[in-house]
CSV table of C-alpha atoms in Angstrom, one decimal:
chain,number,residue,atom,x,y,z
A,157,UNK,CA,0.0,0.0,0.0
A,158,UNK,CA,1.1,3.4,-1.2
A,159,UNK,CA,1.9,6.5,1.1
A,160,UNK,CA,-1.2,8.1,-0.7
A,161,UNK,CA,-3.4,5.3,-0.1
A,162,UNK,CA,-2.9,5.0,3.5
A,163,UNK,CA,-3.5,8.7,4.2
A,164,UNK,CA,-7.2,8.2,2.2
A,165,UNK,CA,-7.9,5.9,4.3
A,166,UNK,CA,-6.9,7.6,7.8
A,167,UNK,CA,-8.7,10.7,6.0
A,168,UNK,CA,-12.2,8.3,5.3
A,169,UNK,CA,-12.3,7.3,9.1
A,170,UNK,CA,-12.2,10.4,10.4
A,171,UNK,CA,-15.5,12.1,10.9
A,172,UNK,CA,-17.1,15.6,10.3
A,173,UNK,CA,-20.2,17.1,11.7
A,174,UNK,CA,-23.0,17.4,8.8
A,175,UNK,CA,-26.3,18.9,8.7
A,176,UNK,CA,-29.4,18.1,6.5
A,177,UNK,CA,-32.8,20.1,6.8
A,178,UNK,CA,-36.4,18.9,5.8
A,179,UNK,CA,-39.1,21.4,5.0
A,180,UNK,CA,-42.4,20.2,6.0
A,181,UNK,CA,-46.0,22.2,5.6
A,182,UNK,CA,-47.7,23.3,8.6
A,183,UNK,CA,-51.3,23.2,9.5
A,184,UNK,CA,-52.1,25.1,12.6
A,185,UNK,CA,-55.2,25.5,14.4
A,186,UNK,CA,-56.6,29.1,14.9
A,187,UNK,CA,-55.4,29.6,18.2
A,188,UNK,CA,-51.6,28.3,17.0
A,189,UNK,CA,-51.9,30.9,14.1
A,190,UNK,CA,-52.5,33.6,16.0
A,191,UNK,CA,-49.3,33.1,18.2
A,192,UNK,CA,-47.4,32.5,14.9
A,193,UNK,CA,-48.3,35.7,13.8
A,194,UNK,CA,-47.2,37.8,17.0
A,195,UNK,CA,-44.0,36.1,17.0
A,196,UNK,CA,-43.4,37.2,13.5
A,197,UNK,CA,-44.6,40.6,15.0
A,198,UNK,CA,-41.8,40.5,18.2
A,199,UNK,CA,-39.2,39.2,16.1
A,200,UNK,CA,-39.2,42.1,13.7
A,201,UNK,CA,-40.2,44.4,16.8
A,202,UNK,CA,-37.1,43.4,18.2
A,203,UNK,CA,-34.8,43.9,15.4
A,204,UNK,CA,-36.0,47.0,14.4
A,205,UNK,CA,-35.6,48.4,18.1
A,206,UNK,CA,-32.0,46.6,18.3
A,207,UNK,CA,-30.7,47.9,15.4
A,208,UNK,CA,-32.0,51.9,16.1
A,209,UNK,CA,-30.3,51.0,19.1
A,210,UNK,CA,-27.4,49.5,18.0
A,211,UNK,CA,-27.1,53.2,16.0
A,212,UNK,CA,-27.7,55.6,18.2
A,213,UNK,CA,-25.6,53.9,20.7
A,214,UNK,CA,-22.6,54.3,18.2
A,215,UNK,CA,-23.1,57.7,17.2
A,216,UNK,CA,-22.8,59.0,20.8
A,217,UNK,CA,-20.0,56.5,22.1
A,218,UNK,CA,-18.4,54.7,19.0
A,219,UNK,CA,-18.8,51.6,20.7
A,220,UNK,CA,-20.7,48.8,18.8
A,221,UNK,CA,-22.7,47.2,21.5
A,222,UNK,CA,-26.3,44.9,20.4
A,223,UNK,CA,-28.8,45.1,24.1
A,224,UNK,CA,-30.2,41.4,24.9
A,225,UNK,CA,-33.6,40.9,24.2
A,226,UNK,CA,-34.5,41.4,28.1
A,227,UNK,CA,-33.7,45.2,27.9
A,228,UNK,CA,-36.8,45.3,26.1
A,229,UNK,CA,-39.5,43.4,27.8
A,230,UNK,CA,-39.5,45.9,30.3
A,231,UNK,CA,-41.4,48.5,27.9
A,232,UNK,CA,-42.6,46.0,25.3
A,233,UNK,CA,-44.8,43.1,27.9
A,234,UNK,CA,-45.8,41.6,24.5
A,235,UNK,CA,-42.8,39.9,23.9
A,236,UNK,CA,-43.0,37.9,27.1
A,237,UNK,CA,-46.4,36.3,25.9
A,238,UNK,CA,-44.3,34.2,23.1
A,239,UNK,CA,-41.1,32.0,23.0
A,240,UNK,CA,-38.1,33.4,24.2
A,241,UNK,CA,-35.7,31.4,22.2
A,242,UNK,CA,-37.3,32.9,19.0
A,243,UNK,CA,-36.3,36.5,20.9
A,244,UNK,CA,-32.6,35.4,21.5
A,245,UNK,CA,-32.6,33.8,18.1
A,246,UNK,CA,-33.0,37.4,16.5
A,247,UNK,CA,-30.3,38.7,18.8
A,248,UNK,CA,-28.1,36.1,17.4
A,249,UNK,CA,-28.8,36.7,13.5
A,250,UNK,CA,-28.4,40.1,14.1
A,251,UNK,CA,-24.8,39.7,15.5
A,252,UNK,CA,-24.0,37.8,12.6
A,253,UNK,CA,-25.2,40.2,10.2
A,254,UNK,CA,-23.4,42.5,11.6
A,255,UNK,CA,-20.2,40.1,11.5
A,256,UNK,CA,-20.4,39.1,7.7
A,257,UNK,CA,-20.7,42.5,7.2
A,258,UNK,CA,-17.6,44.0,9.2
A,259,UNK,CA,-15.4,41.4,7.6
A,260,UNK,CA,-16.7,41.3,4.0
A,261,UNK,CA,-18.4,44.6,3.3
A,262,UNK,CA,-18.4,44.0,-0.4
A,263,UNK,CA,-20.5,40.8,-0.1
A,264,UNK,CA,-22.7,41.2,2.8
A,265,UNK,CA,-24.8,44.2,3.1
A,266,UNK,CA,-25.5,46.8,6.1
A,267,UNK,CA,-28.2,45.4,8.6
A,268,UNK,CA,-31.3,47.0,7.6
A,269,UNK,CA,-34.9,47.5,8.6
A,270,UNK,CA,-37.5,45.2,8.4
A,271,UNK,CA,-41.1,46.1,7.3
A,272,UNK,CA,-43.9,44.2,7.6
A,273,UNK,CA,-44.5,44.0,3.5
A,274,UNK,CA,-40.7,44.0,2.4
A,275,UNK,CA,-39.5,40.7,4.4
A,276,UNK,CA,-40.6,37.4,4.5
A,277,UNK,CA,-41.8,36.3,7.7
A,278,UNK,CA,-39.7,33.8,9.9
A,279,UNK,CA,-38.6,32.8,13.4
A,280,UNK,CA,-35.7,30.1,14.4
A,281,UNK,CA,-36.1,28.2,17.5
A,282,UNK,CA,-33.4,26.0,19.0
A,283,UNK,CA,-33.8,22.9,20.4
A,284,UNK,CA,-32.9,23.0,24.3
A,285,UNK,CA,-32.1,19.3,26.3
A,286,UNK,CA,-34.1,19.4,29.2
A,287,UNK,CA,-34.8,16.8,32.1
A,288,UNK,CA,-38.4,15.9,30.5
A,289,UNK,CA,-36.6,15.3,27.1
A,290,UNK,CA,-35.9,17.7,24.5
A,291,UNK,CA,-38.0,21.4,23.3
A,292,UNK,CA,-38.7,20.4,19.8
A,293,UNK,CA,-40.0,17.1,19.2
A,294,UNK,CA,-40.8,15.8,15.4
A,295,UNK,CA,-43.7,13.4,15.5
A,296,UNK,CA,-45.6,11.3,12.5
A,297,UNK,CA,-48.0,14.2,12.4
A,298,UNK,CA,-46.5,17.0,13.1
A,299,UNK,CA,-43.9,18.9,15.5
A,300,UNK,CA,-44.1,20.0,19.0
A,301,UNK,CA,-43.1,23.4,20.0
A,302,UNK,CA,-42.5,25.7,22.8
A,303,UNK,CA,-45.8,27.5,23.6
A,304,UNK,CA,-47.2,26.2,20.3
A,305,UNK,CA,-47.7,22.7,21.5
A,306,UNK,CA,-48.3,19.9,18.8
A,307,UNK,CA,-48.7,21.6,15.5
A,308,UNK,CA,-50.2,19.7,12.7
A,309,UNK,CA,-47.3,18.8,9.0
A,310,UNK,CA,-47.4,17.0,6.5
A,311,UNK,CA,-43.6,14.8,7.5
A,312,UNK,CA,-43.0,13.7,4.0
A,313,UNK,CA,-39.2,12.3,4.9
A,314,UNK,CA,-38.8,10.9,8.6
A,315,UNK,CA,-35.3,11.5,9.6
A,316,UNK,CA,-32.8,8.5,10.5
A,317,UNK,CA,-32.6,7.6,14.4
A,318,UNK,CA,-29.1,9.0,14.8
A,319,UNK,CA,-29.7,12.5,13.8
A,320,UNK,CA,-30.1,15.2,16.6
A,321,UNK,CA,-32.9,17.6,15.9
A,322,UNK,CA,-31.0,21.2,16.1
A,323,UNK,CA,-33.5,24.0,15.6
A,324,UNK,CA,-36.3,24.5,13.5
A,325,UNK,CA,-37.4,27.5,11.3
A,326,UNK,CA,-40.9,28.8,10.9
A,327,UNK,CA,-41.5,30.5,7.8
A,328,UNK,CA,-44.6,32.1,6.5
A,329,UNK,CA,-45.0,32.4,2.6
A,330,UNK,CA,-46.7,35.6,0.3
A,331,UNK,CA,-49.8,33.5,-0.4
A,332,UNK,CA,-50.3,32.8,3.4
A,333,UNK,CA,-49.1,29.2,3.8
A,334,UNK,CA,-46.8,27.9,6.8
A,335,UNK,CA,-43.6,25.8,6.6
A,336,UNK,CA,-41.4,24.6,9.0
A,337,UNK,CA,-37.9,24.1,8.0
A,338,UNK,CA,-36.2,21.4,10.6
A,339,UNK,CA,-31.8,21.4,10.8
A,340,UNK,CA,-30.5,18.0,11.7
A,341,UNK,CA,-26.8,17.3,12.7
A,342,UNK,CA,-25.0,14.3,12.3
A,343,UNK,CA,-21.3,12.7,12.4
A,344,UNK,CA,-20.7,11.6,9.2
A,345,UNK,CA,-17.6,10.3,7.4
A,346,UNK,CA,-15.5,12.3,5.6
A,347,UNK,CA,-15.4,10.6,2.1
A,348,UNK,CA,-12.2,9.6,0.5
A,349,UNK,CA,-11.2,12.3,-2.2
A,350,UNK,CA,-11.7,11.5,-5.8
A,351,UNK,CA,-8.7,12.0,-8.3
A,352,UNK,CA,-10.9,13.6,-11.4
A,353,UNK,CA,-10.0,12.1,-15.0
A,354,UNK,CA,-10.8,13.8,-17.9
A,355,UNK,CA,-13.5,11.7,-19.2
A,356,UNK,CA,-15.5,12.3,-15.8
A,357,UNK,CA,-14.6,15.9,-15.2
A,358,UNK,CA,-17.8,18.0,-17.0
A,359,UNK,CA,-17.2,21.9,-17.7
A,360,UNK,CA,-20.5,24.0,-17.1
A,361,UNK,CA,-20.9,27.2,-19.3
A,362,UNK,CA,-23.6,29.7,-18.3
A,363,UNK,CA,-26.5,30.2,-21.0
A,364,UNK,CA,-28.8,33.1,-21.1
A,365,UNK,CA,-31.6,30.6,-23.1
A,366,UNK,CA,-30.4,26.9,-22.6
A,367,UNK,CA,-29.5,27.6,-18.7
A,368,UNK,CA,-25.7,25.8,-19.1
A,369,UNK,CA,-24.0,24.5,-22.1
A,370,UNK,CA,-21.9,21.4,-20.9
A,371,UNK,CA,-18.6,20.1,-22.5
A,372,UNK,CA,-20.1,17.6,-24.1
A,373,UNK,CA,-22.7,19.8,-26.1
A,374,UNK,CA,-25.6,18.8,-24.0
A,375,UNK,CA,-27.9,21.3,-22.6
A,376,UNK,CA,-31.0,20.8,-19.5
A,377,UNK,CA,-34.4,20.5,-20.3
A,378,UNK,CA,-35.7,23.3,-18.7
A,379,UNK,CA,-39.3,23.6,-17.2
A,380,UNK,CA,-41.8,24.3,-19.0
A,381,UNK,CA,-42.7,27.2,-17.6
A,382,UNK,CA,-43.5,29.4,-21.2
A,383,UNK,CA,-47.8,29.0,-19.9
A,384,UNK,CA,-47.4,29.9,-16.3
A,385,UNK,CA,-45.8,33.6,-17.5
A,386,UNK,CA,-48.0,34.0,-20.3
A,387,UNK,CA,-51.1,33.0,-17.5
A,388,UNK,CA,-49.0,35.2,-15.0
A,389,UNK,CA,-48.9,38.2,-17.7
A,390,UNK,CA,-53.1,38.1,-18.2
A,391,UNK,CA,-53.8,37.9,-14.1
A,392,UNK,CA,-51.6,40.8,-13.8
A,393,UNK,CA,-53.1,42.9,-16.4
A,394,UNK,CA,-56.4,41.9,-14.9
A,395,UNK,CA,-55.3,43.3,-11.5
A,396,UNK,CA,-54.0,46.8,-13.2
A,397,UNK,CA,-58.2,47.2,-13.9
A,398,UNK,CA,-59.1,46.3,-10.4
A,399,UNK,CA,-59.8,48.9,-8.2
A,400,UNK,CA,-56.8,48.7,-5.4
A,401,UNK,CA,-58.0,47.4,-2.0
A,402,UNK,CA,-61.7,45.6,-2.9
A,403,UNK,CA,-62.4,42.3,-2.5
A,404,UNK,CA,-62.1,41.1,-5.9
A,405,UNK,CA,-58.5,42.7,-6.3
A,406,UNK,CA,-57.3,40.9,-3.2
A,407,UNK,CA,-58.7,37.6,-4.4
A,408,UNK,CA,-56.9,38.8,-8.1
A,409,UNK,CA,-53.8,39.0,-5.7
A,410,UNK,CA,-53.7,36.0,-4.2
A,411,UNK,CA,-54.2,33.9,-7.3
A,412,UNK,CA,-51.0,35.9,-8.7
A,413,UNK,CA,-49.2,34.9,-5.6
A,414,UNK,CA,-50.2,31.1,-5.5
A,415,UNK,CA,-48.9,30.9,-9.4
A,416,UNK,CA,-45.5,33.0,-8.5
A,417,UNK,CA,-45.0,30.4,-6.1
A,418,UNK,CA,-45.7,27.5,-8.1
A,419,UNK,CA,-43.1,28.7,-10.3
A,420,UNK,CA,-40.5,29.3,-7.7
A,421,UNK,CA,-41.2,25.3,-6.7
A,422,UNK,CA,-40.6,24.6,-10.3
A,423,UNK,CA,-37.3,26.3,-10.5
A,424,UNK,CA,-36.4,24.9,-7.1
A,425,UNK,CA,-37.6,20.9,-8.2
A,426,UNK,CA,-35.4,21.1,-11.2
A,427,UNK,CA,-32.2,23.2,-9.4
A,428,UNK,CA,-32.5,20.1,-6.8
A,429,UNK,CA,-33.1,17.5,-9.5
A,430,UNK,CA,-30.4,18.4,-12.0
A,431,UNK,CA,-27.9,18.9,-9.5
A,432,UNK,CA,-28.5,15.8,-7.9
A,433,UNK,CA,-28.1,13.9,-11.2
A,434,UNK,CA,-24.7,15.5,-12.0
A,435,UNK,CA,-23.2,15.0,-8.9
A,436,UNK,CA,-23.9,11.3,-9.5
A,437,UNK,CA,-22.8,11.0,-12.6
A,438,UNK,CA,-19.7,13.2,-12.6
A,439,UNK,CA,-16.1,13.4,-10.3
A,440,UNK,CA,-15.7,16.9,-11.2
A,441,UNK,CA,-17.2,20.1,-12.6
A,442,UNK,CA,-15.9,23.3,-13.5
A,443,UNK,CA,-17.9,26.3,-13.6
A,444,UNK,CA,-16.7,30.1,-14.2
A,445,UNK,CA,-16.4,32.1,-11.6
A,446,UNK,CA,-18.9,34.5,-13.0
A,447,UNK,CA,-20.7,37.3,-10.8
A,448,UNK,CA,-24.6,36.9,-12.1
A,449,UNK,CA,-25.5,40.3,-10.4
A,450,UNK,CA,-22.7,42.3,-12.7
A,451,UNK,CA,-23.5,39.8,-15.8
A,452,UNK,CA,-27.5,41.0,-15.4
A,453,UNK,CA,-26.0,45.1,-15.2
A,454,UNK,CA,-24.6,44.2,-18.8
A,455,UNK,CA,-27.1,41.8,-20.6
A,456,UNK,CA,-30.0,44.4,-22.3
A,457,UNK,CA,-32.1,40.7,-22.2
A,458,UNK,CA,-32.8,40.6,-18.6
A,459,UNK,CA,-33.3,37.5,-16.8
A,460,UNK,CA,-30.1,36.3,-15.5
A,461,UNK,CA,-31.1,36.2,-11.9
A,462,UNK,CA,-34.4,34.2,-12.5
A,463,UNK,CA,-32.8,31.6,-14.0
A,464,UNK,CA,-31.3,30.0,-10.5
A,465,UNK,CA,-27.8,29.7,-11.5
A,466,UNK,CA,-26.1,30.7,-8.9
A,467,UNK,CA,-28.2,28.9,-6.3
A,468,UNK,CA,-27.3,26.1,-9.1
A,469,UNK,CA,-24.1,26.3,-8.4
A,470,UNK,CA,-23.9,26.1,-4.9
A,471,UNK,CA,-26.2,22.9,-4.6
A,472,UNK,CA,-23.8,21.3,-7.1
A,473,UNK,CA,-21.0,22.5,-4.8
A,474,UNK,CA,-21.9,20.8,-1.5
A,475,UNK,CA,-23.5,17.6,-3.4
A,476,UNK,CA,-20.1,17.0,-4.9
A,477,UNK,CA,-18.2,17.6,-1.9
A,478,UNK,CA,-20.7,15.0,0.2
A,479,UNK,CA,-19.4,12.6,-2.0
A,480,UNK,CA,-15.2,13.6,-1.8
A,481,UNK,CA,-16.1,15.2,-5.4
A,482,UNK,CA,-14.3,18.7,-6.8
A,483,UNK,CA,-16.3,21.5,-7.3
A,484,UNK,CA,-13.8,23.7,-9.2
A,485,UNK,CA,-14.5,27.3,-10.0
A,486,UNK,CA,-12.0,28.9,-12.9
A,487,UNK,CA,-11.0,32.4,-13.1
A,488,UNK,CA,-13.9,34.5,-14.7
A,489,UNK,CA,-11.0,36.6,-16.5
A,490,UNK,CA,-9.9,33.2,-18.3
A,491,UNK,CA,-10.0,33.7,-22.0
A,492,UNK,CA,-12.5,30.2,-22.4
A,493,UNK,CA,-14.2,31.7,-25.1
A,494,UNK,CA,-11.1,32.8,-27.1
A,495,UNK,CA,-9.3,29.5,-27.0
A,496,UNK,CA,-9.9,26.9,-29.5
A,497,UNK,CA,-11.0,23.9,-27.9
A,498,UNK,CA,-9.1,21.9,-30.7
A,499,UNK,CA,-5.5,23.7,-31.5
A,500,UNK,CA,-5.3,26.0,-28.4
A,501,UNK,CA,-4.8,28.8,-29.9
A,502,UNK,CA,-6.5,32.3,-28.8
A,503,UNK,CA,-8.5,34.1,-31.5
A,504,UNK,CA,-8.1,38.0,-29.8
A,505,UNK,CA,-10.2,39.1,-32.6
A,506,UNK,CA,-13.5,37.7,-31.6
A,507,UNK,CA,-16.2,39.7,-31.2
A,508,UNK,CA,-18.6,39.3,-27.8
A,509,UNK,CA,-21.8,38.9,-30.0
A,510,UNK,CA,-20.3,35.6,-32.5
A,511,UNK,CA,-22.3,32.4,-31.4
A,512,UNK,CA,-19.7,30.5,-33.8
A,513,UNK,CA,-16.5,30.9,-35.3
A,514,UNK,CA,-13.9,29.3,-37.5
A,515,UNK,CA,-10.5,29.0,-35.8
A,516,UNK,CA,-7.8,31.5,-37.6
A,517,UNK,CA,-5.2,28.6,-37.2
A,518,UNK,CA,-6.4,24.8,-37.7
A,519,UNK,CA,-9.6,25.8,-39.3
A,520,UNK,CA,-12.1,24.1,-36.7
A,521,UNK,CA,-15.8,25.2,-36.7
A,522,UNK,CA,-16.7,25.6,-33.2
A,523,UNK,CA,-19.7,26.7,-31.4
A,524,UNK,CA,-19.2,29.6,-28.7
A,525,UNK,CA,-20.7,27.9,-25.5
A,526,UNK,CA,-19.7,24.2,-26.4
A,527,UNK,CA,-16.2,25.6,-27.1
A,528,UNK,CA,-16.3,27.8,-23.8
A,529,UNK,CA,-17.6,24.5,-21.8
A,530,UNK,CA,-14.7,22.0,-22.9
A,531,UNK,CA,-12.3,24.8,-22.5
A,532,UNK,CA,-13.9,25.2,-18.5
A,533,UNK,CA,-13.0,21.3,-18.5
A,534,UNK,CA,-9.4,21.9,-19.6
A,535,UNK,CA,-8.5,24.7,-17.4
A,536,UNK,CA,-10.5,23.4,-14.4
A,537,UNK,CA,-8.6,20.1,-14.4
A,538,UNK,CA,-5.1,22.5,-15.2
A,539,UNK,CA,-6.4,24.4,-11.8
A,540,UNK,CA,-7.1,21.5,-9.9
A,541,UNK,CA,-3.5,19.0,-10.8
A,542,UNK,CA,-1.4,22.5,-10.0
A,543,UNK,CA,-2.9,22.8,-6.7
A,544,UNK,CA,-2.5,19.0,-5.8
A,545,UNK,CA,1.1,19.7,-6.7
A,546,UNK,CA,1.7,23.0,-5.0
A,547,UNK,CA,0.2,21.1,-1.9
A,548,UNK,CA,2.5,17.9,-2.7
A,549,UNK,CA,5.9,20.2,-2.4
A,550,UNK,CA,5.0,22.0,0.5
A,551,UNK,CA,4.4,19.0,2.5
């Protein structure tokens, strides 16, 4: 047995702390609804009041200090009547936002305001061992919860008996459904890492119409989601004629929101779906490093952030490295386009617009986003070898 070997297997033995959430629907009764909704109410209370706070305690001092949430209860009784691990929860998020953002200003934005319209509901409660057992139990039909009791879900996926329940997160959608989304942590092993070869390494090229162009030519079939936006583009021109605030624009309203969400779970099913199915099939995938949010600034199309791609990438990222696969992201400034895919050379003379081109030196007819892909497969696996080295001579 080789050096190399014997170090994958001491690595696959060791063990890693992992963490899968299920979303499940929520049916409360009245009563449980009604508690729902004021801790939405306290939790953006609170954050709004900690954050003025947070200010005006800095502009006088220049000290960046966040209150607890027990400075408040005092003037705000409310907040005692629901769970105060939702309350601390807010306290925490609000730390952290203010964290990312001290340390990576150009990611992660300023802490801002919430308004009742603007942000999407939601709560976190963490699970707390007691004597009697744990806070947050998950039963067949439904989930217990701190002041809320046993609240009615559809469990579609029952989790496995060694996973520890760690919080859950309560979630209340546009069209007025509730979800619950429950975190579960687990040992797991870490897998043995996969040497990628050439002929299961697959470069991923971002398309405006075909979503990616892979290096082997092949593109996703998207949903079909061409009806629901010309269905979504009637109901909205029906609500334009309604008169704002009567019953039959609210009920307009609604319907637009229940499609907009349909939508959203198309685009999520097949994100989840086509992920899963590379990450299966591959060792490897190179993507460009490619900021979507600048990309949409210069496309005239539009679009470029409803497509998903980003989110894409990121569920292919932490499928492929469950498994000891690379995820490897290549330089957006690499000239993939340029290079001919067949000689190597780079044509500096082609325009932005060309969706195919003849190669100035060996005379290959290549396609712009198949060329792009297997060049994104070259110069990922280029990327990946040079750092295995690099890491070989410095140990």
């Amino acid at each position: 047995m080789t050096e190399k070997q014997s170090q994958n297997q001491t690595l696959a033995k060791k063990k890693a702390m992992q963490y899968t959430v299920v979303k499940i629907r929520l049916y409360p009764t009245p009563e449980q609804t009604a508690l729902l909704e004021k801790t939405f109410g306290c939790c953006r209370f609170l954050w709004n009041r900690m954050l003025e706070d947070v200010q005006t305690f800095y502009a006088a001092t220049d000290i960046h200090y966040i209150p607890t949430p027990a400075h408040y209860k005092a003037e705000a009784p409310f907040l005692k009547e629901v769970d105060s691990q939702s309350l601390c929860a807010v306290h925490q998020n609000l730390r952290k936002a203010f964290l990312d953002f001290f340390r990576d200003p150009k990611t992660y934005q300023y802490p801002g305001f919430k308004t009742k319209k603007s942000r999407k509901d939601s709560f976190t409660v963490y699970c707390r061992p007691y004597r009697t057992g744990p806070s947050i139990r998950l039963a067949d039909d439904g989930i217990q919860m701190p002041k809320l009791g046993l609240v009615k879900a559809k469990v579609h996926r029952k989790p496995l008996h060694w996973w520890s329940l760690r919080f859950v997160t309560v979630s209340k959608t546009k069209s007025g459904k509730y979800f619950c989304s429950v975190a579960f942590g687990y040992e797991a092993a870490i897998p043995e890492r996969t040497i990628p070869k050439k002929e299961k390494t697959l470069g991923l090229n971002f398309s405006l119409t075909r979503f990616y162009v892979d290096s082997e030519g092949d593109s996703p079939k998207l949903p079909a989601l061409a009806k629901s936006k010309e269905k979504l583009r009637r109901m909205q021109q029906k609500l334009s004629r309604m008169v704002c605030g009567s019953k039959n624009y609210w009920e307009q309203l609604q319907k637009i929101r229940l499609l907009h969400e349909r939508m959203a779970n198309q685009r999520t099913d097949f994100l989840h779906k086509e992920s899963r199915r590379i990450a299966n099939a591959y060792d490897a995938v190179c993507v460009r490093k490619t900021d979507l949010r600048e990309l949409s600034q210069k496309l005239t199309q539009g679009g470029v952030l409803d497509l998903g791609f980003g989110r894409f990438r990121e569920l292919l990222r932490y499928k492929l490295e469950r498994q000891g696969k690379s995820f490897i992201l290549v330089d957006g400034y690499s000239p993939a386009a340029k290079v001919c895919s067949v000689c190597g050379s780079v044509n500096d003379g082609l325009d932005a617009h060309e969706k195919s081109w003849s190669c100035p030196s060996c005379g290959a007819a290549l396609s712009r986003g198949d060329n792009t892909a297997k060049n994104l497969q070259a110069f990922g696996l280029a990327q990946f070898y040079s750092k295995q080295t690099l890491g070989a001579n410095a140990r």
